[in-house]
CSV table of C-alpha atoms in Angstrom, one decimal:
chain,number,residue,atom,x,y,z
A,179,MET,CA,-22.5,1.9,-9.4
A,180,ASN,CA,-21.8,5.3,-7.7
A,181,ILE,CA,-17.9,5.2,-6.6
A,182,ALA,CA,-16.2,8.1,-4.8
A,183,VAL,CA,-12.5,8.0,-4.8
A,184,LEU,CA,-10.9,10.2,-2.1
A,185,GLY,CA,-7.3,11.2,-2.9
A,186,ALA,CA,-5.9,12.1,-6.2
A,187,GLY,CA,-2.6,10.6,-6.2
A,188,ALA,CA,-1.0,8.2,-8.6
A,189,TRP,CA,-2.8,5.1,-7.3
A,190,GLY,CA,-6.5,6.7,-6.4
A,191,THR,CA,-6.1,8.4,-9.8
A,192,ALA,CA,-5.4,4.9,-11.8
A,193,LEU,CA,-8.0,3.1,-10.0
A,194,ALA,CA,-10.9,5.8,-11.1
A,195,VAL,CA,-9.4,5.7,-14.5
A,196,SER,CA,-10.0,2.1,-14.6
A,197,ALA,CA,-13.4,1.9,-13.1
A,198,ALA,CA,-14.6,4.8,-15.4
A,199,GLY,CA,-13.3,3.5,-18.3
A,200,PRO,CA,-14.6,1.4,-21.1
A,201,THR,CA,-14.8,-1.9,-18.9
A,202,GLY,CA,-18.5,-2.5,-19.9
A,203,ARG,CA,-19.8,-1.4,-16.5
A,204,ALA,CA,-22.1,1.7,-15.9
A,205,HIS,CA,-20.2,3.3,-12.9
A,206,ARG,CA,-20.4,6.9,-12.2
A,207,VAL,CA,-16.9,7.7,-10.8
A,208,THR,CA,-15.9,11.0,-8.7
A,209,LEU,CA,-12.4,11.6,-8.1
A,210,TRP,CA,-12.0,13.9,-4.8
A,211,ALA,CA,-8.8,16.1,-4.4
A,212,ARG,CA,-8.0,17.9,-1.1
A,213,ASP,CA,-6.2,20.5,-2.6
A,214,ALA,CA,-8.7,23.1,-4.6
A,215,ALA,CA,-5.6,24.0,-7.1
A,216,GLN,CA,-5.1,20.5,-8.1
A,217,ALA,CA,-8.8,19.8,-8.4
A,218,ALA,CA,-9.1,22.7,-10.9
A,219,ASP,CA,-6.0,21.5,-12.8
A,220,LEU,CA,-7.6,17.9,-12.9
A,221,GLN,CA,-10.8,19.3,-14.4
A,222,ALA,CA,-9.1,21.8,-17.0
A,223,GLN,CA,-6.3,19.5,-18.0
A,224,ARG,CA,-8.4,16.3,-17.6
A,225,GLU,CA,-5.1,14.7,-16.6
A,226,ASN,CA,-3.3,14.3,-13.4
A,227,ARG,CA,-0.1,16.0,-14.4
A,228,ARG,CA,1.5,16.0,-11.1
A,229,TYR,CA,0.9,12.2,-10.1
A,230,LEU,CA,0.0,10.5,-13.2
A,231,PRO,CA,1.2,12.4,-16.3
A,232,GLY,CA,0.1,11.0,-19.9
A,233,PHE,CA,-3.1,9.4,-18.7
A,234,ALA,CA,-6.2,11.2,-20.0
A,235,LEU,CA,-9.1,11.2,-17.5
A,236,PRO,CA,-12.5,9.4,-19.2
A,237,GLU,CA,-15.0,11.7,-20.0
A,238,GLY,CA,-17.5,10.2,-17.4
A,239,LEU,CA,-14.9,10.7,-14.6
A,240,GLN,CA,-16.0,13.8,-12.3
A,241,VAL,CA,-13.6,15.6,-10.1
A,242,SER,CA,-14.6,17.3,-6.9
A,243,HIS,CA,-13.1,19.2,-4.2
A,244,ALA,CA,-16.4,19.7,-2.2
A,245,PRO,CA,-15.9,19.6,1.6
A,246,LEU,CA,-16.5,16.0,2.6
A,247,GLY,CA,-19.1,17.1,5.4
A,248,GLY,CA,-21.2,19.0,3.0
A,249,PRO,CA,-24.3,18.1,0.8
A,250,ASP,CA,-22.2,18.2,-2.3
A,251,ALA,CA,-19.8,15.7,-0.9
A,252,PRO,CA,-18.7,13.0,-3.5
A,253,THR,CA,-19.7,10.5,-0.5
A,254,GLN,CA,-23.2,11.5,-0.4
A,255,GLY,CA,-25.1,8.8,-2.3
A,256,ALA,CA,-22.1,6.7,-3.1
A,257,ASP,CA,-22.4,3.0,-3.0
A,258,LEU,CA,-18.8,2.4,-2.5
A,259,VAL,CA,-15.9,5.0,-1.0
A,260,ILE,CA,-12.5,4.2,-1.7
A,261,VAL,CA,-9.7,6.1,0.6
A,262,ALA,CA,-6.8,6.6,-1.6
A,263,THR,CA,-4.5,8.7,0.8
A,264,PRO,CA,-1.3,7.6,2.1
A,265,MET,CA,-1.6,5.8,5.7
A,266,ALA,CA,-1.0,9.3,7.4
A,267,GLY,CA,-4.1,10.4,6.2
A,268,LEU,CA,-6.3,7.2,6.6
A,269,ARG,CA,-7.5,7.8,10.3
A,270,GLY,CA,-8.9,11.0,9.5
A,271,MET,CA,-10.7,9.9,6.7
A,272,LEU,CA,-12.1,6.9,8.6
A,273,GLU,CA,-13.2,9.2,11.6
A,274,ARG,CA,-15.1,11.2,8.9
A,275,LEU,CA,-16.8,8.2,7.5
A,276,ARG,CA,-17.5,6.3,10.6
A,277,GLU,CA,-21.3,6.8,10.0
A,278,HIS,CA,-21.2,5.9,6.4
A,279,GLU,CA,-23.8,2.9,5.6
A,280,ALA,CA,-22.0,1.9,2.2
A,281,PRO,CA,-18.8,0.2,1.8
A,282,VAL,CA,-15.7,1.6,2.4
A,283,ALA,CA,-11.9,0.4,1.3
A,284,TRP,CA,-8.8,2.0,1.5
A,285,LEU,CA,-5.7,1.5,-0.7
A,286,CYS,CA,-2.8,2.6,1.4
A,287,LYS,CA,-0.2,-0.3,2.7
A,288,GLY,CA,1.9,0.0,5.7
A,289,PHE,CA,1.6,1.0,9.4
A,290,GLU,CA,0.5,4.5,10.9
A,291,ALA,CA,3.3,6.3,12.6
A,292,PRO,CA,3.1,5.5,16.4
A,293,ARG,CA,0.7,7.8,18.4
A,294,GLY,CA,1.1,9.2,21.8
A,295,ASN,CA,3.9,8.0,24.3
A,296,ALA,CA,7.3,6.4,23.0
A,297,GLY,CA,6.0,2.8,23.4
A,298,ALA,CA,3.0,3.3,21.2
A,299,MET,CA,2.6,0.9,18.3
A,300,GLY,CA,1.9,1.9,14.6
A,301,LEU,CA,-1.3,0.3,13.4
A,302,MET,CA,-2.6,-1.4,10.2
A,303,GLY,CA,-5.5,-0.1,8.4
A,304,HIS,CA,-8.1,-2.7,10.0
A,305,GLU,CA,-6.5,-1.9,13.4
A,306,ILE,CA,-7.2,1.8,12.7
A,307,ARG,CA,-10.6,1.2,11.8
A,308,ALA,CA,-11.4,-0.9,14.8
A,309,GLN,CA,-10.4,2.0,17.0
A,310,VAL,CA,-12.2,4.8,15.0
A,311,ALA,CA,-15.0,3.3,13.3
A,312,PRO,CA,-15.8,-0.1,14.7
A,313,HIS,CA,-19.4,-0.3,13.3
A,314,LEU,CA,-18.2,0.7,9.6
A,315,HIS,CA,-18.0,-2.2,6.9
A,316,ALA,CA,-14.7,-1.8,5.5
A,317,GLY,CA,-11.7,-3.5,3.8
A,318,VAL,CA,-8.7,-2.9,1.8
A,319,LEU,CA,-7.9,-3.2,-2.1
A,320,SER,CA,-4.3,-4.8,-2.2
A,321,GLY,CA,-2.1,-6.6,-4.3
A,322,PRO,CA,0.9,-6.5,-7.0
A,323,SER,CA,-0.2,-3.1,-8.9
A,324,PHE,CA,1.9,-0.1,-10.3
A,325,ALA,CA,-0.6,2.8,-11.0
A,326,GLN,CA,0.8,3.4,-14.6
A,327,GLU,CA,0.2,0.1,-15.6
A,328,VAL,CA,-3.4,0.0,-14.2
A,329,ALA,CA,-4.2,3.4,-15.9
A,330,ARG,CA,-2.7,2.0,-19.2
A,331,GLY,CA,-5.2,-1.0,-18.9
A,332,GLN,CA,-2.5,-3.6,-18.5
A,333,PRO,CA,-3.4,-7.1,-17.1
A,334,THR,CA,-3.6,-6.8,-13.1
A,335,ALA,CA,-4.9,-9.0,-10.4
A,336,LEU,CA,-5.7,-7.4,-6.8
A,337,VAL,CA,-7.3,-8.8,-3.7
A,338,ALA,CA,-10.5,-7.4,-2.0
A,339,ALA,CA,-10.1,-8.1,1.8
A,340,SER,CA,-12.5,-7.7,4.4
A,341,GLU,CA,-14.4,-9.6,7.2
A,342,HIS,CA,-17.7,-8.3,5.7
A,343,ALA,CA,-18.8,-10.1,2.5
A,344,SER,CA,-21.0,-7.0,1.5
A,345,VAL,CA,-17.5,-5.3,1.1
A,346,ARG,CA,-15.7,-8.0,-1.0
A,347,ALA,CA,-18.6,-7.9,-3.0
A,348,ALA,CA,-18.8,-4.3,-3.6
A,349,LEU,CA,-15.0,-4.2,-4.5
A,350,VAL,CA,-15.5,-7.0,-7.3
A,351,ALA,CA,-18.4,-5.4,-8.7
A,352,ALA,CA,-16.7,-2.0,-9.0
A,353,PHE,CA,-13.1,-2.9,-10.4
A,354,HIS,CA,-13.4,-6.5,-12.3
A,355,SER,CA,-12.9,-5.9,-15.6
A,356,PRO,CA,-11.1,-7.7,-18.6
A,357,ALA,CA,-7.9,-6.0,-17.6
A,358,LEU,CA,-8.2,-6.0,-13.7
A,359,ARG,CA,-9.1,-9.2,-12.1
A,360,VAL,CA,-10.2,-8.8,-8.5
A,361,TYR,CA,-10.1,-11.9,-6.0
A,362,ALA,CA,-11.8,-12.0,-2.8
A,363,ASN,CA,-10.2,-12.7,0.5
A,364,GLU,CA,-11.5,-12.6,4.2
A,365,ASP,CA,-8.3,-12.6,5.7
A,366,ILE,CA,-7.7,-8.9,6.2
A,367,VAL,CA,-5.0,-9.4,8.6
A,368,GLY,CA,-2.8,-11.2,6.2
A,369,VAL,CA,-3.6,-9.0,3.1
A,370,GLU,CA,-2.5,-6.0,5.3
A,371,VAL,CA,0.7,-7.6,6.8
A,372,GLY,CA,1.8,-8.6,3.4
A,373,GLY,CA,1.2,-5.0,2.0
A,374,ALA,CA,3.0,-3.5,4.7
A,375,VAL,CA,6.2,-5.9,5.1
A,376,LYS,CA,6.9,-6.1,1.3
A,377,ASN,CA,7.8,-2.1,1.3
A,378,VAL,CA,10.4,-2.9,3.9
A,379,LEU,CA,11.9,-5.9,1.9
A,380,ALA,CA,12.0,-3.8,-1.3
A,381,ILE,CA,14.5,-1.5,0.3
A,382,ALA,CA,16.6,-4.5,0.9
A,383,THR,CA,16.5,-6.0,-2.4
A,384,GLY,CA,17.1,-2.2,-3.7
A,385,LEU,CA,20.3,-2.1,-1.7
A,386,CYS,CA,21.2,-5.5,-3.0
A,387,ASP,CA,20.7,-4.3,-6.9
A,388,GLY,CA,22.3,-0.8,-5.9
A,389,LEU,CA,25.4,-2.8,-4.7
A,390,ASP,CA,25.3,-5.1,-8.0
A,391,LEU,CA,25.3,-8.2,-5.4
A,392,GLY,CA,23.5,-10.3,-8.4
A,393,LEU,CA,20.3,-12.2,-9.0
A,394,ASN,CA,21.4,-15.1,-6.7
A,395,ALA,CA,21.4,-12.3,-4.0
A,396,ARG,CA,17.9,-10.8,-4.7
A,397,ALA,CA,16.3,-14.2,-4.9
A,398,ALA,CA,17.7,-15.3,-1.7
A,399,LEU,CA,16.4,-11.8,0.0
A,400,ILE,CA,13.1,-12.3,-1.6
A,401,THR,CA,12.9,-15.8,-0.3
A,402,ARG,CA,13.9,-15.3,3.1
A,403,GLY,CA,11.8,-12.1,3.2
A,404,LEU,CA,8.8,-13.9,2.4
A,405,SER,CA,9.6,-16.3,5.3
A,406,GLU,CA,9.9,-13.2,7.6
A,407,MET,CA,6.6,-11.7,6.1
A,408,THR,CA,4.8,-15.2,6.7
A,409,ARG,CA,6.1,-15.4,10.4
A,410,LEU,CA,5.2,-12.1,11.4
A,411,GLY,CA,1.6,-12.4,9.9
A,412,VAL,CA,0.7,-15.9,11.3
A,413,ALA,CA,1.8,-14.5,14.9
A,414,LEU,CA,-0.8,-11.6,14.4
A,415,GLY,CA,-3.3,-14.3,13.3
A,416,ALA,CA,-2.9,-14.2,9.8
A,417,ARG,CA,-3.4,-17.5,7.5
A,418,VAL,CA,-0.4,-19.1,6.0
A,419,ASP,CA,-1.8,-19.5,2.7
A,420,THR,CA,-2.6,-15.8,2.3
A,421,PHE,CA,1.1,-15.1,2.0
A,422,MET,CA,1.3,-17.3,-1.2
A,423,GLY,CA,-1.1,-15.1,-2.9
A,424,LEU,CA,-1.2,-11.7,-4.7
A,425,SER,CA,-1.0,-9.7,-1.3
A,426,GLY,CA,2.3,-11.7,-0.1
A,427,LEU,CA,4.4,-13.3,-2.8
A,428,GLY,CA,2.9,-11.5,-5.7
A,429,ASP,CA,3.0,-7.8,-4.3
A,430,LEU,CA,6.8,-8.8,-2.8
A,431,VAL,CA,7.9,-9.7,-5.9
A,432,LEU,CA,6.7,-6.9,-7.9
A,433,THR,CA,8.1,-4.3,-5.2
A,434,ALA,CA,11.3,-5.9,-4.8
A,435,THR,CA,12.2,-6.3,-8.5
A,436,GLY,CA,10.1,-3.6,-10.6
A,437,ASP,CA,11.7,-0.6,-11.8
A,438,LEU,CA,8.6,1.4,-10.8
A,439,SER,CA,9.0,0.7,-7.1
A,440,ARG,CA,9.9,3.6,-5.1
A,441,ASN,CA,10.6,1.6,-1.9
A,442,ARG,CA,13.1,-0.5,-4.0
A,443,LYS,CA,14.6,2.8,-5.5
A,444,VAL,CA,15.3,4.0,-1.8
A,445,GLY,CA,17.4,0.9,-1.5
A,446,GLN,CA,19.2,1.6,-4.6
A,447,LEU,CA,20.0,5.2,-3.9
A,448,LEU,CA,21.2,4.6,-0.3
A,449,ALA,CA,23.5,1.9,-1.7
A,450,GLN,CA,24.8,4.9,-4.2
A,451,GLY,CA,25.7,6.9,-1.1
A,452,LEU,CA,22.9,9.3,-0.9
A,453,SER,CA,21.6,9.8,2.6
A,454,LEU,CA,18.1,8.9,3.7
A,455,GLN,CA,16.5,12.1,3.4
A,456,GLN,CA,18.2,12.7,0.0
A,457,ALA,CA,16.7,9.7,-1.3
A,458,VAL,CA,13.2,10.2,-0.1
A,459,ASP,CA,13.6,13.7,-1.4
A,460,SER,CA,14.4,12.6,-4.7
A,461,LEU,CA,11.3,10.4,-5.1
A,462,GLY,CA,8.7,13.1,-5.1
A,463,HIS,CA,6.0,10.3,-3.7
A,464,VAL,CA,5.7,8.6,-0.4
A,465,ALA,CA,7.7,5.4,0.0
A,466,GLU,CA,6.0,3.7,2.8
A,467,GLY,CA,8.6,1.1,3.8
A,468,VAL,CA,10.8,4.0,5.1
A,469,TYR,CA,7.9,4.8,7.8
A,470,SER,CA,6.7,1.3,8.4
A,471,ALA,CA,10.4,-0.5,9.0
A,472,ARG,CA,10.6,0.3,12.6
A,473,THR,CA,6.9,-0.7,13.5
A,474,VAL,CA,7.4,-3.8,11.7
A,475,VAL,CA,10.6,-4.5,13.7
A,476,GLN,CA,9.0,-3.4,16.9
A,477,ARG,CA,6.0,-5.6,16.6
A,478,ALA,CA,8.2,-8.4,15.7
A,479,ARG,CA,10.3,-8.1,18.7
A,480,MET,CA,6.9,-7.9,20.9
A,481,LEU,CA,5.6,-11.2,19.4
A,482,GLY,CA,9.2,-13.0,19.6
A,483,VAL,CA,9.6,-13.1,15.9
A,484,ASP,CA,12.8,-13.2,14.2
A,485,MET,CA,13.2,-10.8,11.4
A,486,PRO,CA,16.8,-10.4,10.4
A,487,ILE,CA,16.2,-8.5,7.0
A,488,SER,CA,13.9,-6.2,8.3
A,489,GLU,CA,16.2,-5.6,11.2
A,490,ALA,CA,19.1,-4.8,9.0
A,491,VAL,CA,16.9,-2.3,6.9
A,492,VAL,CA,16.3,-0.3,10.1
A,493,ALA,CA,19.8,-0.3,11.2
A,494,LEU,CA,20.7,1.1,7.5
A,495,LEU,CA,17.9,3.5,7.8
A,496,ASP,CA,18.8,4.9,11.4
A,497,GLY,CA,22.4,5.2,10.1
A,498,GLN,CA,23.8,2.6,12.3
A,499,LEU,CA,25.0,0.5,9.5
A,500,LYS,CA,26.4,1.6,5.9
A,501,PRO,CA,24.9,-0.4,2.9
A,502,ALA,CA,27.8,-3.0,2.8
A,503,GLN,CA,27.6,-3.3,6.3
A,504,ALA,CA,24.1,-4.4,6.4
A,505,VAL,CA,24.6,-7.0,3.8
A,506,ALA,CA,27.5,-8.4,5.6
A,507,ALA,CA,25.4,-8.5,8.8
A,508,LEU,CA,22.6,-10.6,6.8
A,509,MET,CA,25.5,-12.8,5.2
A,510,GLY,CA,27.4,-13.5,8.5
A,511,ARG,CA,24.5,-15.1,10.4
A,512,ASP,CA,25.0,-18.4,11.9
A,513,PRO,CA,23.7,-21.5,9.7
A,514,LYS,CA,20.1,-22.8,10.4
A,515,ASP,CA,17.5,-25.0,8.9
A,516,GLU,CA,15.9,-23.1,5.9
A,517,THR,CA,12.3,-23.6,7.7
A,518,VAL,CA,13.2,-21.8,10.7
């Protein structure tokens, strides 16, 4: 299989390394970098020293900086194209790929920043695709995964979600290996809601951990956060059972508890008294939950869905509440049935 990975960040690089490595499959993988200097460094050093240091690029992994619209573009003749940009870059990539005949999938999780007037909503990946490339056979590869562990070949399970069976099958064929198990799911709405909302909830658990509130508090936030995620997803047309799977509970647990989680780190830094800008600048990578939180709350309000944890995170990010006040606002809520 000929696979093109567009975007040489940590996750795109890790997935390219996994697909091109000793998996027993004869994949030809090309990792495309937007920046010419980065592409040259990747080729010369055979390592992504900026985003994924310490992991050698397999011998068979090709590096490209060729213009995507040109004859030497890695997408020419590709059996599968993986868009490995942040959410901010997805729309532009899908516009370029709108006529591509082979399956396309993206890795980013979250909501696009609202476009146009002040009342505009941020969109998830499948909604962007419906706008700019409605005939494209596309989907998302999601689930609980830290790039370093995938590149290292540690056991990981992902979910390939698309309304198109051909896309699901291509993702399984491309990435399923002894170390990386890929499950198929046609509920792309549920998978993308889980991937977006878990980043917001991870900020809340990071805040909890940064304030040293204990494991009981963390467990409560994760469990009630899962309820919020499920309510929003169902209101948007997702299936309940999707949130009990890899892209729901699985990704939430990993992002809310793992030390490699950037979103959890943001919460921890805010608890230490850093400003939001200081916290974001210290990461060196994108923390999508910072940009998704407001859209999560906006869409929940429009649908009449109660999401108190996400509301508290937005108030914290906007400077309306201090860390301790955000926790107090959640703990001071009126009693109610657990199922509500």
